[in-house]
Structures are given as structure tokens and as C-alpha cells.
Short mmCIF file of C-alpha atoms and ligand atoms in Angstrom, two decimals:
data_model
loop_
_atom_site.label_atom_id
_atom_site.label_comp_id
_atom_site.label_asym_id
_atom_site.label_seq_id
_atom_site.Cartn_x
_atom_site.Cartn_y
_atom_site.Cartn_z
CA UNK Q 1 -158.21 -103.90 -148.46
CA UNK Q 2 -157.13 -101.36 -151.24
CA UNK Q 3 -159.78 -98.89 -149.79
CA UNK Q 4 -158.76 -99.24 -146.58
CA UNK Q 5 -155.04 -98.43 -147.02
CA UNK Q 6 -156.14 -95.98 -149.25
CA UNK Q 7 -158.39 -93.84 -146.38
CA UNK Q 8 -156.06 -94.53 -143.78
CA UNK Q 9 -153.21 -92.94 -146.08
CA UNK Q 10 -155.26 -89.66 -146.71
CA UNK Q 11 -156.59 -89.59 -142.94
CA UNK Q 12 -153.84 -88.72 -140.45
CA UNK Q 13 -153.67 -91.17 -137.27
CA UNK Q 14 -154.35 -89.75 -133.97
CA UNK Q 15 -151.21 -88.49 -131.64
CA UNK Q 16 -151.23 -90.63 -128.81
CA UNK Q 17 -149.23 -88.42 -126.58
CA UNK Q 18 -152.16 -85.40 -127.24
CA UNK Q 19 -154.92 -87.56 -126.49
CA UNK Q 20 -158.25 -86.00 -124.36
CA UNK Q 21 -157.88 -87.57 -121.19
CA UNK Q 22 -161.97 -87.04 -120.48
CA UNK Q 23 -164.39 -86.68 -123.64
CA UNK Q 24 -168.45 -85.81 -122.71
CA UNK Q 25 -170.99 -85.96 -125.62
CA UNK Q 26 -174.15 -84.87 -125.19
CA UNK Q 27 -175.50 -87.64 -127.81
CA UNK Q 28 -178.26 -85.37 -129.50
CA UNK Q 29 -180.26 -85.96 -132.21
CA UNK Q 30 -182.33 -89.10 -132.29
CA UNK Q 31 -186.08 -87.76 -132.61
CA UNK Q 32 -185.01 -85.76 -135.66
CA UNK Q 33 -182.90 -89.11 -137.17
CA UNK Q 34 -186.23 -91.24 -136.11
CA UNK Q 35 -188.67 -87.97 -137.98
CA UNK Q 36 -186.10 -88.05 -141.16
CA UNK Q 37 -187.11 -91.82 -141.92
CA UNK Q 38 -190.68 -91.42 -140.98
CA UNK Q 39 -190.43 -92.97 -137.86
CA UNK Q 40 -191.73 -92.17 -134.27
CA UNK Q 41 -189.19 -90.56 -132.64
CA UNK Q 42 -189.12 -94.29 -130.22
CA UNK Q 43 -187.03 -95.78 -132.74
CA UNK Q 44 -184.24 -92.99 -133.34
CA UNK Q 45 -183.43 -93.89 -129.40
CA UNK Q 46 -183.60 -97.48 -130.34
CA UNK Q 47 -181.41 -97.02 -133.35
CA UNK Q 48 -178.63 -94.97 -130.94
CA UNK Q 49 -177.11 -98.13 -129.34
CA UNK Q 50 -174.16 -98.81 -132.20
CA UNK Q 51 -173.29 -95.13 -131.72
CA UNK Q 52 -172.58 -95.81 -128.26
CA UNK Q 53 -170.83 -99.08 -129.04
CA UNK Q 54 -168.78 -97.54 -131.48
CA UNK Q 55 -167.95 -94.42 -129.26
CA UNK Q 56 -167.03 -96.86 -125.92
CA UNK Q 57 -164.72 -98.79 -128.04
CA UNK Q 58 -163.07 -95.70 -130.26
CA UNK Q 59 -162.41 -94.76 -126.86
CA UNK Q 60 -160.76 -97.92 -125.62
CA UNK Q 61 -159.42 -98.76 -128.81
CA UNK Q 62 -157.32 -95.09 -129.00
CA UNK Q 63 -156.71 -95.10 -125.06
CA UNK Q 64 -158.66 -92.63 -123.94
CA UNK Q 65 -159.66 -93.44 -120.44
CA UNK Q 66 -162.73 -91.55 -119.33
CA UNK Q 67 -165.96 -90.79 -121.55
CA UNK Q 68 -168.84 -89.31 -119.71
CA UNK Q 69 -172.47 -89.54 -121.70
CA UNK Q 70 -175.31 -87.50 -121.27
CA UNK Q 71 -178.18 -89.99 -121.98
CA UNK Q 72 -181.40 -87.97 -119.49
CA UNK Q 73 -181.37 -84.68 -118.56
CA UNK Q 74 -183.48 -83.44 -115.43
CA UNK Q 75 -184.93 -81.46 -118.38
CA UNK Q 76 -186.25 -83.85 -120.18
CA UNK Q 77 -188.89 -85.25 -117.69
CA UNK Q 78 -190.73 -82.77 -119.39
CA UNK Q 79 -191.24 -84.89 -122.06
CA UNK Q 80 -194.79 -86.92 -123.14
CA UNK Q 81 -194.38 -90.15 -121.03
CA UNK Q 82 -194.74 -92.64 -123.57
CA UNK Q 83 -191.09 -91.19 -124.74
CA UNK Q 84 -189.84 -91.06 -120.98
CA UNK Q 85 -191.03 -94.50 -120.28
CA UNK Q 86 -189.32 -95.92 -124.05
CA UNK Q 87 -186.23 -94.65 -122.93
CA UNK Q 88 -186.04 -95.97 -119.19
CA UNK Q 89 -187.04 -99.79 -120.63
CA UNK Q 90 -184.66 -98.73 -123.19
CA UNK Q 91 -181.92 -97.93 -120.43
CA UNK Q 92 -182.13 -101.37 -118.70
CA UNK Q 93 -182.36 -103.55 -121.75
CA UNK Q 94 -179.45 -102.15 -123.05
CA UNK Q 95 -177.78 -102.12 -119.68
CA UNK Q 96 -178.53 -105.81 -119.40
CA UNK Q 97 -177.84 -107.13 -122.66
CA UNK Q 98 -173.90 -105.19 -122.99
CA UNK Q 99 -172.79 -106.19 -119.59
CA UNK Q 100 -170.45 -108.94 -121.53
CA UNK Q 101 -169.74 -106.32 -123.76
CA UNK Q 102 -168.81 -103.54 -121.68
CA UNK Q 103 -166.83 -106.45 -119.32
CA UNK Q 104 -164.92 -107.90 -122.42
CA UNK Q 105 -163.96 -103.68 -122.96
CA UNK Q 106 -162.88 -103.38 -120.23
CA UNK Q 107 -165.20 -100.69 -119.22
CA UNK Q 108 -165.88 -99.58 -116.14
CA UNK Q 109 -169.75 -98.06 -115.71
CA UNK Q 110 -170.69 -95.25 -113.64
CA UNK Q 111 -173.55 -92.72 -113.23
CA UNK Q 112 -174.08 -89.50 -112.13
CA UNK Q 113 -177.41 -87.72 -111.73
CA UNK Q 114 -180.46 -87.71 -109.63
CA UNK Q 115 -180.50 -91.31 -109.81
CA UNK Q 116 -183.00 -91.65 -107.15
CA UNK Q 117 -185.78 -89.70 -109.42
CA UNK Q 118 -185.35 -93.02 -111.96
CA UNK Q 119 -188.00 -96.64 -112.14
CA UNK Q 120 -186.71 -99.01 -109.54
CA UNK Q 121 -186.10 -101.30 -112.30
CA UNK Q 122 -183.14 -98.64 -113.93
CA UNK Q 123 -181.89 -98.17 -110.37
CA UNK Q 124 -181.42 -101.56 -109.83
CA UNK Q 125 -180.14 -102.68 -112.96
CA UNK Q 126 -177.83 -99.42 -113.02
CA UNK Q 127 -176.46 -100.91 -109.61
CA UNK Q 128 -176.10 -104.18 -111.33
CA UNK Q 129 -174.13 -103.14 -113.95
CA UNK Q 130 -171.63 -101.07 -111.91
CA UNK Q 131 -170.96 -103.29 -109.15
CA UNK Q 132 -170.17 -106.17 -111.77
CA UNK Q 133 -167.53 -103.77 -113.79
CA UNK Q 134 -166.25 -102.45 -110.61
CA UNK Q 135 -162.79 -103.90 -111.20
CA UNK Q 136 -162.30 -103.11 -115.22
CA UNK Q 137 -159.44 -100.44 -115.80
CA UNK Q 138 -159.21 -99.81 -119.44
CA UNK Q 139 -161.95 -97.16 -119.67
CA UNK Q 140 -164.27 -94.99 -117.08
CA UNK Q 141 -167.56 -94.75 -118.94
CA UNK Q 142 -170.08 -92.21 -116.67
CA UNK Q 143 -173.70 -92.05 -117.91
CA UNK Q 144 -175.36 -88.98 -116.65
CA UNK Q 145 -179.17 -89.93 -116.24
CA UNK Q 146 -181.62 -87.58 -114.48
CA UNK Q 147 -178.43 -84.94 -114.75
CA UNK Q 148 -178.75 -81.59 -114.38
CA UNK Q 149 -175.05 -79.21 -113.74
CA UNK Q 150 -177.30 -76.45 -111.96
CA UNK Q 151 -178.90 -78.92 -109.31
CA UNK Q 152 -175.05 -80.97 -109.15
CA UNK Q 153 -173.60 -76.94 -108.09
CA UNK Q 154 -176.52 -76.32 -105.26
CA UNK Q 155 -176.30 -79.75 -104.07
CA UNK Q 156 -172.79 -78.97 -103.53
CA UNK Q 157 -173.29 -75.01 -102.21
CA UNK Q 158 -175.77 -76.59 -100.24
CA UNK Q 159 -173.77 -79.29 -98.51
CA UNK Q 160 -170.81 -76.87 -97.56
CA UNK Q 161 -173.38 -74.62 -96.00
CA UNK Q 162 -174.48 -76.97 -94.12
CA UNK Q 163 -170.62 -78.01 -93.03
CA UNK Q 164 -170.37 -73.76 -91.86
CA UNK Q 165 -173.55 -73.98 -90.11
CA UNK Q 166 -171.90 -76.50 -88.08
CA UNK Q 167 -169.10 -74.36 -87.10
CA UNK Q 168 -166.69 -77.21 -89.15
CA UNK Q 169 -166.07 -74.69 -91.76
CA UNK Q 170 -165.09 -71.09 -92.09
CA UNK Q 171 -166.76 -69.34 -95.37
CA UNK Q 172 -163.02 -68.46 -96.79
CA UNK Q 173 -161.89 -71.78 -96.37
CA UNK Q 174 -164.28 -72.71 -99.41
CA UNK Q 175 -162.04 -73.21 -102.54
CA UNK Q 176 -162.92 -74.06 -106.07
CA UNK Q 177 -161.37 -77.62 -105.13
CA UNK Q 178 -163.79 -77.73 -102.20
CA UNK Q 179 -166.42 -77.28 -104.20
CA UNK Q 180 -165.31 -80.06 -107.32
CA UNK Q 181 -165.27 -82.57 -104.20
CA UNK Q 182 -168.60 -81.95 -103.68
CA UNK Q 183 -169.70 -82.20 -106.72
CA UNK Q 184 -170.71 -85.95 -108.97
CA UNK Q 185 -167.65 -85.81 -110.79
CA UNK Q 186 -165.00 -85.66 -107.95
CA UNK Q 187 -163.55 -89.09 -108.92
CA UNK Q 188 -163.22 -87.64 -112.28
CA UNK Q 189 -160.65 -85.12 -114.33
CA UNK Q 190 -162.38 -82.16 -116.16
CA UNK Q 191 -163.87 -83.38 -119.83
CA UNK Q 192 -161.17 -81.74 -122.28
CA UNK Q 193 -163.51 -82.50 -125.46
CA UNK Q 194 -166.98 -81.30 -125.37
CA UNK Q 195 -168.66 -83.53 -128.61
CA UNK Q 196 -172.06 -82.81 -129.22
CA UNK Q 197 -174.23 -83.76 -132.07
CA UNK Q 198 -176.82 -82.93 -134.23
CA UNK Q 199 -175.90 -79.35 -135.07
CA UNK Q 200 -176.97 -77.89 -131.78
CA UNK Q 201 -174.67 -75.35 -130.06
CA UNK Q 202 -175.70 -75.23 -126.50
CA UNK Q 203 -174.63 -76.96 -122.91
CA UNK Q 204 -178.32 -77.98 -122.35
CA UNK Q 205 -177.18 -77.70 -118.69
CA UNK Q 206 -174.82 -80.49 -118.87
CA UNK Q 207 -171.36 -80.59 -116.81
CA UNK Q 208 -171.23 -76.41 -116.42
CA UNK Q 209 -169.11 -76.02 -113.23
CA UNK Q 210 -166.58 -78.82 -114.98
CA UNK Q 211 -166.85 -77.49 -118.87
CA UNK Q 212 -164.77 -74.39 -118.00
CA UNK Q 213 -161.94 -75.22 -120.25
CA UNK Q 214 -163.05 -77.80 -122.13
CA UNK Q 215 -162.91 -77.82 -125.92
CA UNK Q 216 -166.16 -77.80 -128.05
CA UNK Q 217 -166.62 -79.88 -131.30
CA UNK Q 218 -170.23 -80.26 -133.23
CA UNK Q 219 -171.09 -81.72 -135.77
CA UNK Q 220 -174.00 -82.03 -137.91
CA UNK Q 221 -174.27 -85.93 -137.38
CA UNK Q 222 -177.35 -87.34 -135.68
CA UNK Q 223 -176.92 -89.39 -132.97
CA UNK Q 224 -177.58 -92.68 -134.34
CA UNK Q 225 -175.32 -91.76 -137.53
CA UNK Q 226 -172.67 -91.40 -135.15
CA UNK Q 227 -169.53 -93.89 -135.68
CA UNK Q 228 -165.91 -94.54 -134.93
CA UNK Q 229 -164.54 -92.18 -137.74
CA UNK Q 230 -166.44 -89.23 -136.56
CA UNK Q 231 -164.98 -89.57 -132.86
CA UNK Q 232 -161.92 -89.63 -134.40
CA UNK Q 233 -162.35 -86.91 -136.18
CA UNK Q 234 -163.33 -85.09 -133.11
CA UNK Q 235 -159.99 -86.34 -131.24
CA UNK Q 236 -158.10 -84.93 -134.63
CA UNK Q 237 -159.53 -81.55 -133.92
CA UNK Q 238 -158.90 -81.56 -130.46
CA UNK Q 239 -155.39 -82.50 -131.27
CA UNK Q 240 -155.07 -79.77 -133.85
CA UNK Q 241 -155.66 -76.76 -131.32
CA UNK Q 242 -153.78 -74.85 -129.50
CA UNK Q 243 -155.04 -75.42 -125.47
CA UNK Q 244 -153.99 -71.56 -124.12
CA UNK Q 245 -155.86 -71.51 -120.22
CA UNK Q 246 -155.41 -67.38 -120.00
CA UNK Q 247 -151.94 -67.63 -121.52
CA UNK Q 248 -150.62 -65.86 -124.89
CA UNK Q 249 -149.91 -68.33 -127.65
CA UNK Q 250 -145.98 -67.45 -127.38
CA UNK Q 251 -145.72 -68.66 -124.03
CA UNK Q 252 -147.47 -71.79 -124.81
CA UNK Q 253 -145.14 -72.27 -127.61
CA UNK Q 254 -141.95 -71.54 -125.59
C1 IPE R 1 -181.16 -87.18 -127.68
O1 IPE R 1 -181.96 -87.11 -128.80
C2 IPE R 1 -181.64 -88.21 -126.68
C3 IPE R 1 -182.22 -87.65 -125.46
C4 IPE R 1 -182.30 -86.38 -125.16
C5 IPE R 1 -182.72 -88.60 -124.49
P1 IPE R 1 -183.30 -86.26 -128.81
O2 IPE R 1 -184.41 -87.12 -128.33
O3 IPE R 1 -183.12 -84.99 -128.06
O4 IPE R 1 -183.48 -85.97 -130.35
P2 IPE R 1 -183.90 -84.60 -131.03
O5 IPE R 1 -182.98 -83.54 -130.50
O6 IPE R 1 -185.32 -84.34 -130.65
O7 IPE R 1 -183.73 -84.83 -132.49
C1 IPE R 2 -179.66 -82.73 -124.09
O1 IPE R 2 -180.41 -82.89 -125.24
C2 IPE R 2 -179.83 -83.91 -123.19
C3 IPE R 2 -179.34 -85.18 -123.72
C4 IPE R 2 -178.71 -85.37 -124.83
C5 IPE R 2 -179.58 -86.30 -122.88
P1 IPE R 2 -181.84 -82.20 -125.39
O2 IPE R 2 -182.33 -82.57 -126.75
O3 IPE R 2 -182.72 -82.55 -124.27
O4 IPE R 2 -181.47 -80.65 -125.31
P2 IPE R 2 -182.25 -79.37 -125.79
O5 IPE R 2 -183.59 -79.41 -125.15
O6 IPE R 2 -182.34 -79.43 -127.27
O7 IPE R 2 -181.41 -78.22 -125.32
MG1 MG R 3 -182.43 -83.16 -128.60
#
């Protein structure tokens, strides 16, 4: 009890009128966690689960109402199957056994994504899982699985060139807004926080048309590692910048 009102005297509390409105994490890291403790790189995805317990309810728990995680990336199909097909059973146990969870949250599952490239088992257990939270309001939680932000922008150039060869829409009348309907995300608000772990410093094609003015954070911790205190300490750096969209710092301030 002493060490607890010790830390939380030292570690300021989050601002709740400055809080990200949308955090994405590209949750990185869990071969390398898995290869650290001599492991096959299986059971650093298996180990990742409390990370994303910890992260749905940090989010919930500091009000926070959209988190969008990138758990399969178009990309990584390219991996040896063994790993592909680990993380797809992977995907619908955990789906299945945190539906009470995620319904006792008060989360609200979504997913973006080539969903149609995943096992009929994910798909179906995926549909599961978000027609059951459906009605929950606390907190928007998108997993983007088979995601790729270059295929999301041509499906949605695509789709409005399709809509002006049918004479329903003039070229000029496309708009950036136009093109955000068209796109997974239009249900959702730009990500403001950009979190990404394991030390890497890249988008790994994730979110790129929606990114524009988000705010990046890394950090060295690996996936798994990842807990409560470090999304708060991602929040706390978010909170401690100064958000300028093209503008000088003066007019912000004014
Ligand atoms: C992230 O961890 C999980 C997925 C990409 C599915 P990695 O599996 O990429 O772990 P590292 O980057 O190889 O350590
Ligand atoms: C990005 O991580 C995708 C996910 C976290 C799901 P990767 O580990 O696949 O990215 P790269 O290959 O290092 O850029
Ligand atoms: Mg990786």
C-alpha cells in the first residue's frame, strides 16, 4: 500500500480533458520476446494475450473510447505456415475464451482487413464475437487482421472509379472525405496516438491514409512485456505535446 501511494505520488495522473480519442498499436515484438527466453517464436504470440488485456482495459479504465490493433498484416502471409496457422488458432481461442471479458468491458469488437483471405473458422468466430458485443458502448476495440493501408486506399480509388464510370460521379467531386468513406475506418475518428513496440520505427503499412496527423510513441518494450503503466505512459506523452496541424506554436497558444 506504501509503494503504491508512493509511485502514484512521483507519477503524474493522466488529464482527462487531453485524452487520445483513437490510439493504434502496432503490437510488435513477440518472436524476439519468445527468441530472448529460448523459446520458438509460437509462444511469444501465446504470451501477448495479458498485453492486450491490459491495453483494452487501460483504455476503458482512463476513457479512451477507440483502440484499433494491428494483430496480421497482408504482409505477413509471407511467413512459414506453421507460424501463420499458430496465430489464426491463436486468434479464435482467444476470441472465444474473452467474449465475457470483452462483454463485462464493455467493449465493442470490430475488424478491418481482408477478412475474407482468413480460415473459415476465424471468420466465423470473428462474426461471433462482434455480433454478440454489438450493443457495448464503453470502448470501440478494431482488430486489423489480413490489413494492409495500401490495398484499404485502392480498394477505395477503385470503388469511386467505378462510381465515375457510371456517370454518378464527376472526378472533382472526389474529396479527401469521399475518399475516408470509402475506406475501413469510416465509422472511425483518425488514431491521434500511434504506439508501437519493440523499438521499431516504421508504419509497416498500417493505417497510412488515416496516420497523417497522428502522434508517434515507441518504445523499446516487447509486446508481451507490454502493461497498463506503459500505455499510460504513452497517453502522458501524448498529453505532454504540443498538437500544431500546419499552425505556429503562438497561435496554438493564443
Ligand atoms: C508481432 O510480433 C506479431 C505479429 C506480427 C503477428 P512479431 O511476430 O513480428 O515479433 P518480432 O518482430 O519477430 O519479434
Ligand atoms: C507489423 O509487424 C504487423 C503487426 C504487428 C501485426 P511486423 O513485424 O510484421 O512488421 P515488419 O515486418 O517488422 O515491418
Ligand atoms: Mg515484428
Amino acid at each position: 500500500m506504501k509503494e503504491e501511494q508512493a509511485s502514484s505520488a512521483i507519477i503524474p495522473p493522466l488529464d482527462p480533458t487531453r485524452l487520445p480519442r483513437h490510439i493504434a498499436v502496432i503490437m510488435d515484438g513477440n518472436g524476439r520476446w519468445a527468441k530472448g527466453k529460448g523459446l520458438e517464436r509460437i509462444w511469444g504470440h501465446r504470451n501477448a494475450i495479458q498485453a492486450v488485456r491490459d491495453t483494452l482495459e487501460g483504455c476503458a479504465e482512463a476513457g479512451v473510447p477507440y483502440l484499433t490493433l494491428y494483430a496480421f498484416s497482408t504482409e505477413n502471409w509471407s511467413r512459414p505456415q506453421y507460424e501463420i496457422n499458430a496465430l489464426m488458432e491463436l486468434l479464435v481461442k482467444t476470441l472465444r475464451d474473452e467474449l465475457q471479458d470483452l462483454q463485462q468491458k464493455g467493449v465493442r469488437l470490430r475488424a478491418i482487413g481482408d477478412l475474407a483471405a482468413l480460415p473459415s473458422k476465424c471468420q466465423a468466430q470473428l462474426k461471433e464475437s462482434i455480433e454478440k458485443t454489438q450493443g457495448n458502448t464503453r470502448l470501440t476495440v478494431t482488430l486489423a487482421l489480413s490489413y494492409s493501408g495500401r490495398a484499404e486506399i485502392v480498394n477505395a480509388v477503385q470503388n469511386l472509379a467505378q462510381q465515375v464510370k457510371e456517370g454518378k460521379l464527376e472526378p472533382t467531386d472526389i474529396h479527401a472525405d469521399m475518399i475516408e468513406r470509402h475506406l475501413f475506418t469510416s465509422q472511425l475518428p483518425d488514431p491521434e496516438l500511434l504506439i508501437r513496440t519493440s523499438g521499431e520505427m516504421r508504419l509497416s503499412n498500417f493505417l497510412l491514409w488515416q496516420m497523417a496527423y497522428a502522434e508517434f510513441y515507441f518504445t523499446p518494450v516487447l509486446w508481451p512485456d507490454f502493461r497498463k503503466a506503459h500505455l499510460f505512459d504513452a497517453i502522458r506523452s501524448f498529453q505532454d505535446r504540443e498538437r500544431r496541424f500546419g499552425k505556429t506554436s503562438e497561435q496554438i497558444s493564443s
